[in-house]
Amino acid sequence: MGEDRWGTEQQKRNNEEDKDKKPFDIEKYIQIALIIGIILIASMRFGLLPRANVVNSTGNSLNQMAVEYYLDKYGQEAGAEEITTNTRNFGCHREIYVYRDGELVMRMGYANGRMYEIQ
């Protein structure tokens, strides 16, 4: 009989302890994860955290490669004063615009480590 009594008393104590414990609240953790995600995205968007931006590091070399390709393919025309380039990042690829004397003469694309001429 002593064992039954001890068992029931122990069960009562366990039940009281379980009442004091709060259940696992998954919604709380989901809310915290969402807040952290929003903060990270906002900080990258506004430049508070560094992000990989390949255009800044290779933009000049892409422009130089586009000019070299243009000169190899079309040659330097007599009277052409100035060849300039402009690079635009579309996220999935970059486009390099080659201008001769202010007029667009060629477009090049860069994606997955390869350059190609856009017709």
PDB file of N, CA and C in Angstrom, residues 63-64 66-68 70-71 80-87 95-108:
ATOM      1  N   ASN A  63      33.894  45.675 -69.291  1.00  0.00           N
ATOM      2  CA  ASN A  63      33.883  46.761 -70.274  1.00  0.00           C
ATOM      3  C   ASN A  63      35.094  46.672 -71.194  1.00  0.00           C
ATOM      4  N   GLN A  64      36.248  46.397 -70.603  1.00  0.00           N
ATOM      5  CA  GLN A  64      37.472  46.302 -71.399  1.00  0.00           C
ATOM      6  C   GLN A  64      37.388  45.123 -72.372  1.00  0.00           C
ATOM      7  N   ALA A  66      34.674  43.868 -73.652  1.00  0.00           N
ATOM      8  CA  ALA A  66      33.707  44.216 -74.693  1.00  0.00           C
ATOM      9  C   ALA A  66      34.339  45.129 -75.736  1.00  0.00           C
ATOM     10  N   VAL A  67      35.136  46.093 -75.285  1.00  0.00           N
ATOM     11  CA  VAL A  67      35.811  47.005 -76.230  1.00  0.00           C
ATOM     12  C   VAL A  67      36.807  46.226 -77.081  1.00  0.00           C
ATOM     13  N   GLU A  68      37.577  45.329 -76.459  1.00  0.00           N
ATOM     14  CA  GLU A  68      38.539  44.530 -77.221  1.00  0.00           C
ATOM     15  C   GLU A  68      37.825  43.653 -78.249  1.00  0.00           C
ATOM     16  N   TYR A  70      34.921  44.254 -79.651  1.00  0.00           N
ATOM     17  CA  TYR A  70      34.409  45.149 -80.695  1.00  0.00           C
ATOM     18  C   TYR A  70      35.524  45.541 -81.664  1.00  0.00           C
ATOM     19  N   LEU A  71      36.679  45.921 -81.119  1.00  0.00           N
ATOM     20  CA  LEU A  71      37.790  46.332 -81.985  1.00  0.00           C
ATOM     21  C   LEU A  71      38.299  45.159 -82.824  1.00  0.00           C
ATOM     22  N   ALA A  80      36.824  57.664 -85.895  1.00  0.00           N
ATOM     23  CA  ALA A  80      36.092  57.341 -84.667  1.00  0.00           C
ATOM     24  C   ALA A  80      36.841  57.953 -83.499  1.00  0.00           C
ATOM     25  N   GLU A  81      36.180  58.841 -82.823  1.00  0.00           N
ATOM     26  CA  GLU A  81      36.866  59.579 -81.770  1.00  0.00           C
ATOM     27  C   GLU A  81      36.933  58.812 -80.453  1.00  0.00           C
ATOM     28  N   GLU A  82      35.802  58.280 -80.049  1.00  0.00           N
ATOM     29  CA  GLU A  82      35.779  57.756 -78.698  1.00  0.00           C
ATOM     30  C   GLU A  82      34.889  56.517 -78.618  1.00  0.00           C
ATOM     31  N   ILE A  83      35.389  55.493 -77.945  1.00  0.00           N
ATOM     32  CA  ILE A  83      34.589  54.302 -77.677  1.00  0.00           C
ATOM     33  C   ILE A  83      34.362  54.258 -76.171  1.00  0.00           C
ATOM     34  N   THR A  84      33.096  54.214 -75.778  1.00  0.00           N
ATOM     35  CA  THR A  84      32.740  54.166 -74.360  1.00  0.00           C
ATOM     36  C   THR A  84      31.829  52.969 -74.116  1.00  0.00           C
ATOM     37  N   THR A  85      31.726  52.579 -72.866  1.00  0.00           N
ATOM     38  CA  THR A  85      30.873  51.451 -72.498  1.00  0.00           C
ATOM     39  C   THR A  85      30.017  51.814 -71.295  1.00  0.00           C
ATOM     40  N   ASN A  86      28.941  51.082 -71.165  1.00  0.00           N
ATOM     41  CA  ASN A  86      28.053  51.219 -70.019  1.00  0.00           C
ATOM     42  C   ASN A  86      27.591  49.815 -69.651  1.00  0.00           C
ATOM     43  N   THR A  87      27.669  49.472 -68.372  1.00  0.00           N
ATOM     44  CA  THR A  87      27.277  48.140 -67.913  1.00  0.00           C
ATOM     45  C   THR A  87      26.009  48.245 -67.086  1.00  0.00           C
ATOM     46  N   GLU A  95      24.574  43.295 -69.040  1.00  0.00           N
ATOM     47  CA  GLU A  95      24.701  43.721 -70.431  1.00  0.00           C
ATOM     48  C   GLU A  95      25.677  44.877 -70.490  1.00  0.00           C
ATOM     49  N   ILE A  96      26.562  44.794 -71.477  1.00  0.00           N
ATOM     50  CA  ILE A  96      27.550  45.836 -71.702  1.00  0.00           C
ATOM     51  C   ILE A  96      27.199  46.494 -73.023  1.00  0.00           C
ATOM     52  N   TYR A  97      26.994  47.800 -72.988  1.00  0.00           N
ATOM     53  CA  TYR A  97      26.652  48.567 -74.181  1.00  0.00           C
ATOM     54  C   TYR A  97      27.907  49.292 -74.643  1.00  0.00           C
ATOM     55  N   VAL A  98      28.259  49.118 -75.911  1.00  0.00           N
ATOM     56  CA  VAL A  98      29.444  49.759 -76.484  1.00  0.00           C
ATOM     57  C   VAL A  98      28.971  50.892 -77.383  1.00  0.00           C
ATOM     58  N   TYR A  99      29.482  52.082 -77.115  1.00  0.00           N
ATOM     59  CA  TYR A  99      29.123  53.277 -77.879  1.00  0.00           C
ATOM     60  C   TYR A  99      30.353  53.777 -78.623  1.00  0.00           C
ATOM     61  N   ARG A 100      30.153  54.178 -79.872  1.00  0.00           N
ATOM     62  CA  ARG A 100      31.213  54.831 -80.640  1.00  0.00           C
ATOM     63  C   ARG A 100      30.706  56.215 -80.992  1.00  0.00           C
ATOM     64  N   ASP A 101      31.418  57.210 -80.554  1.00  0.00           N
ATOM     65  CA  ASP A 101      31.043  58.613 -80.770  1.00  0.00           C
ATOM     66  C   ASP A 101      29.622  58.879 -80.272  1.00  0.00           C
ATOM     67  N   GLY A 102      29.259  58.256 -79.146  1.00  0.00           N
ATOM     68  CA  GLY A 102      27.954  58.497 -78.545  1.00  0.00           C
ATOM     69  C   GLY A 102      26.819  57.671 -79.122  1.00  0.00           C
ATOM     70  N   GLU A 103      27.085  56.848 -80.135  1.00  0.00           N
ATOM     71  CA  GLU A 103      26.045  56.040 -80.770  1.00  0.00           C
ATOM     72  C   GLU A 103      26.244  54.572 -80.395  1.00  0.00           C
ATOM     73  N   LEU A 104      25.157  53.902 -80.007  1.00  0.00           N
ATOM     74  CA  LEU A 104      25.231  52.493 -79.635  1.00  0.00           C
ATOM     75  C   LEU A 104      25.586  51.662 -80.863  1.00  0.00           C
ATOM     76  N   VAL A 105      26.693  50.914 -80.767  1.00  0.00           N
ATOM     77  CA  VAL A 105      27.134  50.108 -81.901  1.00  0.00           C
ATOM     78  C   VAL A 105      27.104  48.607 -81.608  1.00  0.00           C
ATOM     79  N   MET A 106      27.069  48.218 -80.323  1.00  0.00           N
ATOM     80  CA  MET A 106      27.080  46.802 -80.001  1.00  0.00           C
ATOM     81  C   MET A 106      26.602  46.592 -78.566  1.00  0.00           C
ATOM     82  N   ARG A 107      25.910  45.455 -78.377  1.00  0.00           N
ATOM     83  CA  ARG A 107      25.520  45.038 -77.025  1.00  0.00           C
ATOM     84  C   ARG A 107      26.129  43.671 -76.763  1.00  0.00           C
ATOM     85  N   MET A 108      26.667  43.507 -75.563  1.00  0.00           N
ATOM     86  CA  MET A 108      27.234  42.222 -75.162  1.00  0.00           C
ATOM     87  C   MET A 108      26.555  41.799 -73.873  1.00  0.00           C
TER      88      MET A 108
END
